[in-house]
Amino acid sequence: MDGSVRRREESEVGNGNGNGVVSPNRALYSDRRLRLNPNTDHKPDNYEDLKLDFSPSIFSSLERYLPPSMLGGSRDAKLQFMQEILSRYLPEGERTRVQRHREYREKIISHYQPLHVELYTMHPASFFIPSFIKAVSGNTEESFRSIISEPSPGVYTFPMLQPSFCELLLSEVENFEKWVDMSKFRIMRPNTMNKYGAVLDDFGLEAMLDKLMEEFICPISKVFYPEVGGSSLDSHHGFVVEYGQNRDVDVGFHVDDSEVTLNVCLGKQFSGGELFFRGTRCDKHVNSETQPEEMLDYSHIPGQAVLHRGRHRHGARPTTSGHRVNLLLWCRSSVFRELKKYQKDFSSWCGECQREKKERQRQAVAATKLELLRREGQSMT
């Protein structure tokens, strides 16, 4: 990121504003660059009281990457610096899209009347089962593994949600869908793959899901997914998907637009709908072959969570009867996404990159042995 920022700065200084004058902001930021690694000891400021173009959590996360000289500065100074950086990577058209989406959400929230207001604020004791709360409170790999199963490398399953919470959330989603039908309001669906379901963030649950990510998913992701941004998750996309008669039937082979995905079955009564996993891949290898050891089929259980990398290829088999509803939380890291642009080797998490690296190492060892044998043969003659 440092190199990219510097190149942009050099280009801007060269071009100026058409009159050979460099803007004050460019002069101010030209000698300051983000750190490659975060300052984990730094406690960032809180930006939730401000109306910003980006999620407040993005600024809190990015602040740990500020140059040391800025960490002790005022919140306003740090905010101005970070906004300047972020604006360089968000085109005007994207900023317009973000503004329109904000207005879309505000329109829904101003007209929709929640059915269960207790869902909109995080209440761990009534949301989660005690063993999950205890494991997260322990905040160690040992405490997490006390409740977690790992049926395939990088795929973790664990009991998480109270049945009463599942029922309330299902009821709230049904109430929202009734409002959508009655008001004839045209809503955005969760993604391009699902024609049914709803984006929970769009009707007021964003703050609660932020807490879910920050206080309960981030601690686990820091331990199990540090190589894909699990230590710097700063935004999310939260939604429910529905499968069954008169709903979506299945979901094809795909990867998620996330660094870490939480998938929790809410119910109801159903059969089929198993998840299938086929290995983690980078963009270059997303369509490569699946190795036998990478194959996993998983059957959903209400209240049970599945946690996996967003780049872990997967899909859902047909729901053959009943009605299945799942809560999805796509957790993202803006820092990881930026740094990933300048990487070429993803062997720390891409299965195919790992195999290619091992093959190169094997070939290098074989070539070395062959050269040694050749030299020994020459010395004997």
XYZ file of C-alpha atoms in Angstrom:
381
model
C 0.000 0.000 0.000
C 2.919 2.312 0.776
C 4.230 2.019 -2.761
C 0.815 2.581 -4.308
C 0.151 5.685 -2.205
C 3.577 7.088 -3.042
C 3.085 6.497 -6.771
C -0.263 8.274 -6.628
C 1.262 11.159 -4.681
C 4.093 11.529 -7.196
C 1.556 11.542 -10.037
C -0.602 14.126 -8.281
C 2.372 16.364 -7.499
C 3.415 16.160 -11.143
C -0.053 17.068 -12.385
C -0.947 19.528 -9.663
C -4.289 21.250 -10.148
C -3.604 22.458 -13.652
C -1.828 25.594 -12.415
C 1.319 23.937 -11.075
C 0.038 24.248 -7.490
C -0.028 21.294 -5.106
C -3.038 21.185 -2.775
C -2.343 21.682 0.982
C -3.674 18.209 1.771
C -1.221 16.563 -0.618
C 1.661 18.461 0.914
C 0.472 17.461 4.386
C 0.228 13.746 3.640
C 3.121 13.286 1.230
C 5.622 12.402 3.964
C 3.298 10.111 5.951
C 2.589 6.524 5.022
C 0.712 3.654 6.594
C 2.623 1.011 8.523
C 2.878 -2.419 6.911
C 1.974 -4.110 10.226
C -0.565 -2.831 12.785
C 0.333 -1.460 16.202
C -1.584 -4.049 18.227
C -0.943 -2.209 21.516
C -2.608 0.982 20.314
C -6.185 1.626 21.451
C -7.937 3.477 18.604
C -10.481 6.254 19.001
C -14.203 5.638 18.641
C -15.812 7.132 15.507
C -19.393 5.907 15.977
C -20.729 9.385 16.859
C -19.749 10.755 13.432
C -21.637 10.554 10.145
C -19.028 9.212 7.755
C -18.834 7.765 4.241
C -17.426 4.539 5.691
C -18.297 2.329 8.635
C -16.847 3.733 11.907
C -15.181 0.372 12.558
C -13.090 0.808 9.386
C -11.505 3.958 10.861
C -10.878 2.252 14.207
C -9.189 -0.647 12.429
C -7.182 1.518 10.019
C -5.960 3.742 12.860
C -3.661 0.947 14.092
C -1.769 1.231 10.768
C -1.106 4.978 11.072
C 2.520 6.132 11.277
C 3.803 6.326 14.880
C 4.014 10.126 14.748
C 0.238 10.348 14.270
C -1.009 7.898 16.895
C -0.908 10.448 19.690
C -2.544 13.164 17.633
C -6.119 14.429 17.825
C -9.007 12.371 16.511
C -9.769 15.058 13.914
C -6.224 14.947 12.523
C -6.256 11.153 12.294
C -9.726 11.171 10.755
C -8.710 13.675 8.076
C -5.644 11.607 7.175
C -7.605 8.351 6.946
C -10.427 9.919 4.927
C -7.859 11.221 2.437
C -6.412 7.717 2.046
C -9.770 5.986 1.730
C -11.107 8.508 -0.776
C -8.226 7.674 -3.122
C -9.405 4.092 -3.332
C -13.136 4.785 -3.638
C -14.126 6.246 -7.046
C -16.755 8.970 -7.249
C -19.277 6.534 -8.714
C -18.820 4.192 -5.764
C -19.267 7.055 -3.297
C -22.526 7.947 -5.045
C -23.668 4.317 -4.757
C -22.845 4.293 -1.037
C -24.849 7.496 -0.510
C -27.869 6.082 -2.369
C -27.718 2.894 -0.309
C -27.618 4.963 2.892
C -30.735 6.839 1.764
C -32.407 3.516 0.871
C -31.763 2.180 4.383
C -32.946 5.373 6.059
C -36.196 5.172 4.106
C -36.833 1.591 5.258
C -35.951 2.258 8.895
C -38.155 5.370 9.020
C -41.212 3.389 7.821
C -40.739 -0.156 9.140
C -41.980 -0.835 12.680
C -39.916 -3.590 14.387
C -41.849 -6.445 15.967
C -39.203 -7.513 18.526
C -37.238 -4.433 19.590
C -35.068 -6.542 21.916
C -33.322 -7.996 18.859
C -31.884 -4.640 17.843
C -29.496 -4.377 20.796
C -26.946 -7.035 21.684
C -28.025 -9.169 24.694
C -25.507 -12.036 24.898
C -27.236 -13.962 27.703
C -30.494 -14.210 25.746
C -28.903 -14.598 22.308
C -26.205 -17.229 22.897
C -25.966 -20.510 24.760
C -23.807 -20.390 27.931
C -20.988 -22.581 26.565
C -20.425 -20.196 23.641
C -20.323 -17.152 25.937
C -17.873 -18.911 28.254
C -15.586 -19.907 25.373
C -15.460 -16.359 23.959
C -14.923 -14.892 27.433
C -11.914 -17.195 27.838
C -10.511 -15.700 24.627
C -7.880 -18.399 24.100
C -7.453 -21.091 21.478
C -7.983 -23.655 24.224
C -11.312 -22.111 25.311
C -12.516 -21.916 21.703
C -11.549 -25.503 20.956
C -13.506 -26.649 24.013
C -16.733 -26.092 22.024
C -15.465 -26.243 18.428
C -15.265 -29.185 16.037
C -13.102 -29.057 12.894
C -14.545 -31.600 10.431
C -12.227 -30.307 7.681
C -9.194 -27.989 7.850
C -10.396 -24.400 8.264
C -14.078 -25.309 8.736
C -15.249 -24.921 12.341
C -18.647 -25.858 13.767
C -20.021 -25.090 17.226
C -23.337 -24.613 19.060
C -24.103 -20.911 19.292
C -27.689 -19.566 19.317
C -30.479 -19.975 21.859
C -33.650 -21.546 20.352
C -35.646 -18.547 21.629
C -33.372 -16.144 19.714
C -33.784 -18.188 16.526
C -37.561 -18.027 16.905
C -37.554 -14.266 17.505
C -35.316 -13.560 14.528
C -37.433 -15.780 12.268
C -40.530 -13.935 13.475
C -38.892 -10.545 12.833
C -37.883 -11.532 9.297
C -41.428 -12.775 8.567
C -42.820 -9.498 9.887
C -40.445 -7.524 7.669
C -41.444 -9.566 4.624
C -45.131 -8.927 5.376
C -44.392 -5.201 5.564
C -42.553 -5.389 2.218
C -45.567 -7.105 0.604
C -48.113 -4.714 2.093
C -46.155 -1.552 1.333
C -45.077 -2.754 -2.122
C -41.572 -1.634 -1.196
C -38.928 -2.993 -3.537
C -36.019 -4.335 -1.466
C -32.540 -5.485 -2.361
C -31.947 -9.215 -1.909
C -28.866 -10.504 -0.046
C -26.743 -11.275 -3.125
C -26.888 -12.307 -6.777
C -27.372 -15.990 -5.874
C -30.446 -15.708 -3.623
C -33.818 -14.474 -4.849
C -35.348 -14.857 -1.373
C -34.215 -13.625 2.009
C -33.493 -10.191 3.449
C -30.525 -7.992 4.328
C -30.739 -7.556 8.099
C -28.544 -4.440 8.057
C -31.109 -2.680 5.847
C -33.911 -2.672 8.413
C -32.032 -1.692 11.558
C -30.006 -4.697 12.739
C -26.629 -3.378 11.577
C -25.476 -2.143 15.015
C -26.377 -5.456 16.683
C -24.559 -7.445 13.992
C -21.534 -5.146 14.328
C -21.365 -6.136 18.001
C -21.754 -9.783 17.046
C -18.778 -9.506 14.704
C -16.555 -7.347 16.913
C -17.132 -9.007 20.283
C -17.817 -12.645 19.374
C -16.519 -13.477 15.881
C -13.362 -11.343 15.804
C -11.786 -13.062 18.844
C -12.222 -16.463 17.171
C -11.077 -15.205 13.751
C -7.897 -13.704 15.219
C -6.904 -17.183 16.394
C -7.981 -19.299 13.425
C -7.828 -16.956 10.391
C -5.020 -14.394 10.894
C -3.632 -15.064 7.395
C -6.829 -13.836 5.673
C -7.510 -10.701 7.715
C -9.116 -12.402 10.701
C -7.233 -9.995 12.974
C -8.547 -6.854 11.235
C -12.232 -7.465 10.454
C -13.898 -4.065 10.265
C -17.175 -4.374 8.324
C -19.880 -6.916 7.573
C -22.816 -7.838 5.368
C -25.553 -9.529 7.418
C -28.560 -11.300 5.906
C -30.856 -14.306 6.022
C -31.458 -16.749 3.177
C -34.513 -18.989 2.747
C -34.796 -22.375 1.052
C -37.702 -24.706 0.359
C -40.994 -24.746 -1.511
C -41.655 -21.381 -3.194
C -38.177 -20.288 -2.081
C -34.631 -20.826 -3.314
C -33.872 -24.537 -3.652
C -30.080 -24.654 -3.559
C -26.939 -22.578 -4.104
C -24.274 -23.523 -6.609
C -20.535 -23.802 -6.195
C -19.126 -20.370 -5.196
C -16.941 -18.293 -2.882
C -18.215 -15.512 -0.609
C -17.421 -11.805 -0.781
C -15.888 -12.000 2.676
C -12.716 -12.823 4.537
C -14.572 -14.874 7.169
C -18.128 -16.210 6.909
C -20.435 -17.115 9.793
C -23.348 -19.350 8.772
C -25.929 -20.259 11.432
C -29.039 -22.339 10.840
C -32.147 -20.718 12.378
C -34.579 -23.543 11.465
C -37.320 -24.473 10.713
C -38.279 -28.071 9.903
C -36.525 -29.262 6.734
C -34.616 -32.037 5.072
C -31.683 -31.802 2.673
C -29.855 -28.512 2.199
C -26.419 -29.860 3.164
C -23.404 -27.608 2.724
C -20.546 -28.984 0.660
C -16.988 -27.635 0.851
C -14.292 -28.023 -1.804
C -11.104 -26.316 -0.589
C -9.851 -22.735 -0.205
C -8.608 -20.917 -3.315
C -7.214 -17.542 -4.390
C -8.629 -15.772 -7.473
C -6.135 -17.431 -9.785
C -7.032 -20.973 -8.682
C -10.741 -20.645 -7.885
C -11.676 -23.161 -10.590
C -8.847 -25.639 -9.987
C -9.422 -29.288 -9.122
C -10.585 -30.396 -5.694
C -8.364 -32.826 -3.828
C -10.053 -35.751 -2.011
C -8.944 -34.486 1.424
C -10.669 -31.131 0.751
C -14.164 -32.600 0.341
C -16.671 -32.129 3.159
C -20.460 -32.422 3.382
C -22.151 -30.823 6.394
C -25.775 -31.149 7.575
C -27.336 -28.087 9.178
C -28.581 -28.147 12.793
C -30.715 -25.240 14.116
C -28.644 -23.019 16.411
C -25.380 -24.575 15.186
C -22.796 -22.283 13.549
C -20.331 -22.935 10.752
C -17.311 -20.624 10.460
C -15.072 -20.691 7.380
C -12.917 -18.518 5.136
C -14.851 -16.582 2.530
C -12.567 -18.031 -0.141
C -13.439 -21.583 0.910
C -15.357 -22.907 -2.104
C -18.756 -24.248 -1.147
C -22.414 -24.603 -2.061
C -25.742 -25.872 -0.701
C -27.527 -28.976 -1.908
C -31.307 -28.848 -2.594
C -33.646 -28.500 0.384
C -35.946 -31.391 -0.437
C -38.760 -30.606 2.013
C -39.770 -28.050 4.605
C -38.429 -24.530 5.059
C -34.790 -23.772 5.930
C -33.622 -20.304 7.011
C -29.993 -19.410 7.714
C -28.312 -16.344 9.166
C -25.181 -15.297 7.236
C -22.583 -12.786 8.371
C -19.932 -11.967 5.790
C -17.073 -10.400 7.780
C -14.611 -8.245 5.842
C -11.236 -6.590 6.353
C -10.509 -3.449 4.329
C -6.842 -3.606 5.336
C -6.415 -7.220 4.159
C -8.148 -6.430 0.852
C -5.821 -3.528 0.193
C -2.647 -5.431 1.054
C -3.793 -8.446 -0.986
C -3.611 -6.341 -4.161
C 0.177 -6.346 -3.924
C 0.673 -10.027 -3.109
C 1.392 -12.822 -5.564
C 1.842 -15.796 -3.234
C -1.136 -17.014 -1.208
C 0.307 -20.345 -0.112
C -0.516 -19.515 3.527
C -4.193 -20.198 2.765
C -4.783 -21.194 -0.895
C -4.708 -24.978 -1.277
C -3.511 -24.843 -4.889
C -0.788 -22.279 -4.135
C 0.401 -24.602 -1.364
C 0.576 -27.558 -3.762
C 2.442 -25.520 -6.381
C 4.934 -24.340 -3.748
C 5.546 -27.889 -2.512
C 6.020 -29.056 -6.117
C 8.595 -26.314 -6.748
C 10.396 -27.317 -3.561
C 10.306 -30.989 -4.598
C 11.710 -30.160 -8.016
C 14.447 -28.009 -6.475
C 15.468 -30.832 -4.113
C 15.441 -33.339 -6.975
C 17.564 -31.026 -9.135
C 20.039 -30.545 -6.281
C 20.346 -34.297 -5.747
C 20.831 -34.834 -9.473
C 23.571 -32.210 -9.570
C 25.319 -33.815 -6.569
C 25.198 -37.226 -8.267
C 26.591 -35.692 -11.459
C 29.487 -34.110 -9.572
C 30.214 -37.353 -7.711
C 30.297 -39.178 -11.051
C 32.737 -36.656 -12.467
C 35.038 -36.913 -9.429
C 35.160 -40.703 -9.703
C 36.246 -40.515 -13.315
